[in-house]
């Protein structure tokens, strides 16, 4: 360490030397602290854990916010769909009533035009169907199944 005094070019005074030594000691102390911090694996691990915990907490908060948003959107869509379903149901009830009325009118017209023997025969058939409802349903189901099988075979060819 051959530093010369800034003023005269003479040898440094004891006071200047002490100041230089103190300054060098401070620098050396900081350097040692920095080196110790770099070699302190436990402290670095704790620091890394703290960072990871902080990032996880942030991600958790973001996920909560997103979950609330998605839940609100789902509730809104469900409410809209519920309203739409109610409207569709109401329309179906009205249409079913109209179709029922039309069927009754057509049945009355046909009955009025049909000869007495046909009316008696249909009344007899309707009474038999009511009495043997289960058998009629089974026969209808078998007929539908047979038609579906025949249609399926035609499509495969």
Short mmCIF file of C-alpha atoms in Angstrom, two decimals:
data_model
loop_
_atom_site.label_atom_id
_atom_site.label_comp_id
_atom_site.label_asym_id
_atom_site.label_seq_id
_atom_site.Cartn_x
_atom_site.Cartn_y
_atom_site.Cartn_z
CA UNK A 1 0.00 0.00 0.00
CA UNK A 2 2.08 2.82 -1.16
CA UNK A 3 -0.41 5.65 -1.18
CA UNK A 4 0.97 9.10 -1.06
CA UNK A 5 -0.66 12.10 0.50
CA UNK A 6 -2.57 14.21 -1.97
CA UNK A 7 -1.03 17.40 -0.76
CA UNK A 8 2.74 17.46 -0.70
CA UNK A 9 4.09 14.13 -1.92
CA UNK A 10 5.47 13.32 1.51
CA UNK A 11 4.80 10.25 3.62
CA UNK A 12 1.26 9.92 4.99
CA UNK A 13 0.66 11.07 8.51
CA UNK A 14 -0.33 8.60 11.21
CA UNK A 15 -3.83 10.05 11.14
CA UNK A 16 -4.13 9.44 7.38
CA UNK A 17 -2.85 5.91 7.83
CA UNK A 18 -5.41 5.24 10.54
CA UNK A 19 -8.20 6.57 8.28
CA UNK A 20 -7.00 4.37 5.40
CA UNK A 21 -6.82 1.35 7.67
CA UNK A 22 -10.32 2.04 9.02
CA UNK A 23 -11.67 2.42 5.49
CA UNK A 24 -9.97 -0.81 4.40
CA UNK A 25 -11.36 -2.62 7.44
CA UNK A 26 -14.89 -1.45 6.60
CA UNK A 27 -14.55 -2.60 3.00
CA UNK A 28 -13.10 -5.91 4.13
CA UNK A 29 -15.96 -6.32 6.64
CA UNK A 30 -18.57 -5.71 3.93
CA UNK A 31 -16.82 -8.15 1.61
CA UNK A 32 -16.70 -10.80 4.34
CA UNK A 33 -20.41 -10.28 5.07
CA UNK A 34 -21.25 -10.62 1.38
CA UNK A 35 -19.18 -13.80 1.11
CA UNK A 36 -20.76 -15.19 4.27
CA UNK A 37 -24.23 -14.46 2.88
CA UNK A 38 -23.36 -16.23 -0.37
CA UNK A 39 -22.11 -19.31 1.48
CA UNK A 40 -25.00 -19.42 3.99
CA UNK A 41 -27.07 -22.12 2.28
CA UNK A 42 -29.60 -22.28 5.12
CA UNK A 43 -30.37 -18.56 4.84
CA UNK A 44 -30.62 -18.80 1.06
CA UNK A 45 -33.00 -21.74 1.38
CA UNK A 46 -35.18 -19.82 3.83
CA UNK A 47 -35.20 -16.87 1.46
CA UNK A 48 -36.18 -19.10 -1.46
CA UNK A 49 -38.95 -20.75 0.61
CA UNK A 50 -40.29 -17.31 1.52
CA UNK A 51 -40.32 -16.32 -2.18
CA UNK A 52 -42.10 -19.53 -3.18
CA UNK A 53 -44.67 -19.08 -0.39
CA UNK A 54 -45.32 -15.54 -1.54
CA UNK A 55 -45.81 -16.64 -5.15
CA UNK A 56 -48.09 -19.47 -4.03
CA UNK A 57 -50.17 -17.06 -1.97
CA UNK A 58 -50.49 -14.76 -4.97
CA UNK A 59 -51.50 -17.67 -7.20
CA UNK A 60 -54.04 -18.78 -4.59
CA UNK A 61 -55.54 -15.29 -4.45
CA UNK A 62 -55.73 -15.13 -8.24
CA UNK A 63 -57.38 -18.55 -8.33
CA UNK A 64 -59.97 -17.45 -5.78
CA UNK A 65 -60.79 -14.35 -7.82
CA UNK A 66 -61.07 -16.43 -11.00
CA UNK A 67 -63.27 -19.00 -9.22
CA UNK A 68 -65.61 -16.27 -8.04
CA UNK A 69 -65.80 -14.83 -11.58
CA UNK A 70 -66.50 -18.23 -13.13
CA UNK A 71 -69.11 -19.01 -10.48
CA UNK A 72 -70.89 -15.72 -11.13
CA UNK A 73 -70.85 -16.33 -14.88
CA UNK A 74 -72.23 -19.84 -14.37
CA UNK A 75 -75.01 -18.50 -12.13
CA UNK A 76 -75.93 -15.89 -14.73
CA UNK A 77 -76.01 -18.48 -17.52
CA UNK A 78 -78.05 -20.85 -15.35
CA UNK A 79 -80.59 -18.10 -14.65
CA UNK A 80 -80.89 -17.31 -18.37
CA UNK A 81 -81.28 -21.01 -19.21
CA UNK A 82 -83.88 -21.44 -16.48
CA UNK A 83 -85.90 -18.55 -17.88
CA UNK A 84 -85.61 -19.98 -21.38
CA UNK A 85 -86.67 -23.43 -20.17
CA UNK A 86 -89.72 -21.93 -18.46
CA UNK A 87 -90.66 -20.12 -21.68
CA UNK A 88 -90.22 -23.28 -23.74
CA UNK A 89 -92.28 -25.29 -21.25
CA UNK A 90 -95.05 -22.70 -21.35
CA UNK A 91 -95.06 -22.74 -25.17
CA UNK A 92 -95.14 -26.55 -25.18
CA UNK A 93 -98.12 -26.60 -22.81
CA UNK A 94 -99.99 -24.12 -25.00
CA UNK A 95 -99.17 -26.07 -28.17
CA UNK A 96 -100.14 -29.38 -26.55
CA UNK A 97 -103.47 -27.90 -25.53
CA UNK A 98 -104.04 -26.64 -29.08
CA UNK A 99 -103.12 -29.99 -30.60
CA UNK A 100 -105.36 -31.78 -28.11
CA UNK A 101 -108.26 -29.51 -29.03
CA UNK A 102 -107.62 -30.05 -32.73
CA UNK A 103 -107.48 -33.83 -32.26
CA UNK A 104 -110.75 -33.82 -30.33
CA UNK A 105 -112.39 -31.74 -33.06
CA UNK A 106 -111.13 -34.06 -35.82
CA UNK A 107 -112.20 -37.13 -33.84
CA UNK A 108 -115.67 -35.63 -33.40
CA UNK A 109 -115.88 -34.86 -37.13
CA UNK A 110 -114.76 -38.36 -38.09
CA UNK A 111 -117.14 -39.91 -35.59
CA UNK A 112 -120.02 -37.84 -36.93
CA UNK A 113 -119.25 -38.88 -40.53
CA UNK A 114 -118.57 -42.57 -39.80
CA UNK A 115 -121.38 -45.13 -40.21
CA UNK A 116 -122.90 -46.61 -37.06
CA UNK A 117 -121.22 -50.01 -37.58
CA UNK A 118 -117.78 -48.37 -37.74
CA UNK A 119 -118.50 -46.32 -34.62
CA UNK A 120 -119.63 -49.43 -32.77
CA UNK A 121 -116.49 -51.29 -33.91
CA UNK A 122 -114.14 -48.50 -32.82
CA UNK A 123 -115.89 -48.20 -29.47
CA UNK A 124 -115.53 -51.96 -29.02
CA UNK A 125 -111.81 -51.80 -30.03
CA UNK A 126 -111.19 -48.84 -27.69
CA UNK A 127 -112.84 -50.67 -24.79
CA UNK A 128 -110.75 -53.78 -25.51
CA UNK A 129 -107.57 -51.67 -25.65
CA UNK A 130 -108.45 -50.07 -22.30
CA UNK A 131 -109.13 -53.47 -20.76
CA UNK A 132 -105.86 -54.92 -22.10
CA UNK A 133 -103.64 -51.82 -21.94
CA UNK A 134 -100.48 -53.79 -21.08
CA UNK A 135 -100.84 -56.14 -24.03
CA UNK A 136 -101.46 -53.22 -26.40
CA UNK A 137 -98.33 -51.43 -25.14
CA UNK A 138 -96.21 -54.58 -25.53
CA UNK A 139 -97.53 -55.12 -29.06
CA UNK A 140 -96.80 -51.50 -29.95
CA UNK A 141 -93.27 -51.77 -28.54
CA UNK A 142 -92.64 -54.97 -30.51
CA UNK A 143 -93.90 -53.30 -33.66
CA UNK A 144 -91.66 -50.27 -33.19
CA UNK A 145 -88.66 -52.48 -32.46
CA UNK A 146 -89.32 -54.52 -35.61
CA UNK A 147 -89.55 -51.35 -37.71
CA UNK A 148 -86.30 -50.04 -36.26
CA UNK A 149 -84.53 -53.33 -36.94
CA UNK A 150 -85.77 -53.36 -40.53
CA UNK A 151 -84.66 -49.77 -41.05
CA UNK A 152 -81.27 -50.54 -39.52
CA UNK A 153 -80.77 -53.51 -41.85
CA UNK A 154 -81.66 -51.42 -44.91
CA UNK A 155 -79.11 -48.73 -43.99
CA UNK A 156 -76.29 -51.26 -43.59
CA UNK A 157 -76.76 -52.63 -47.12
#
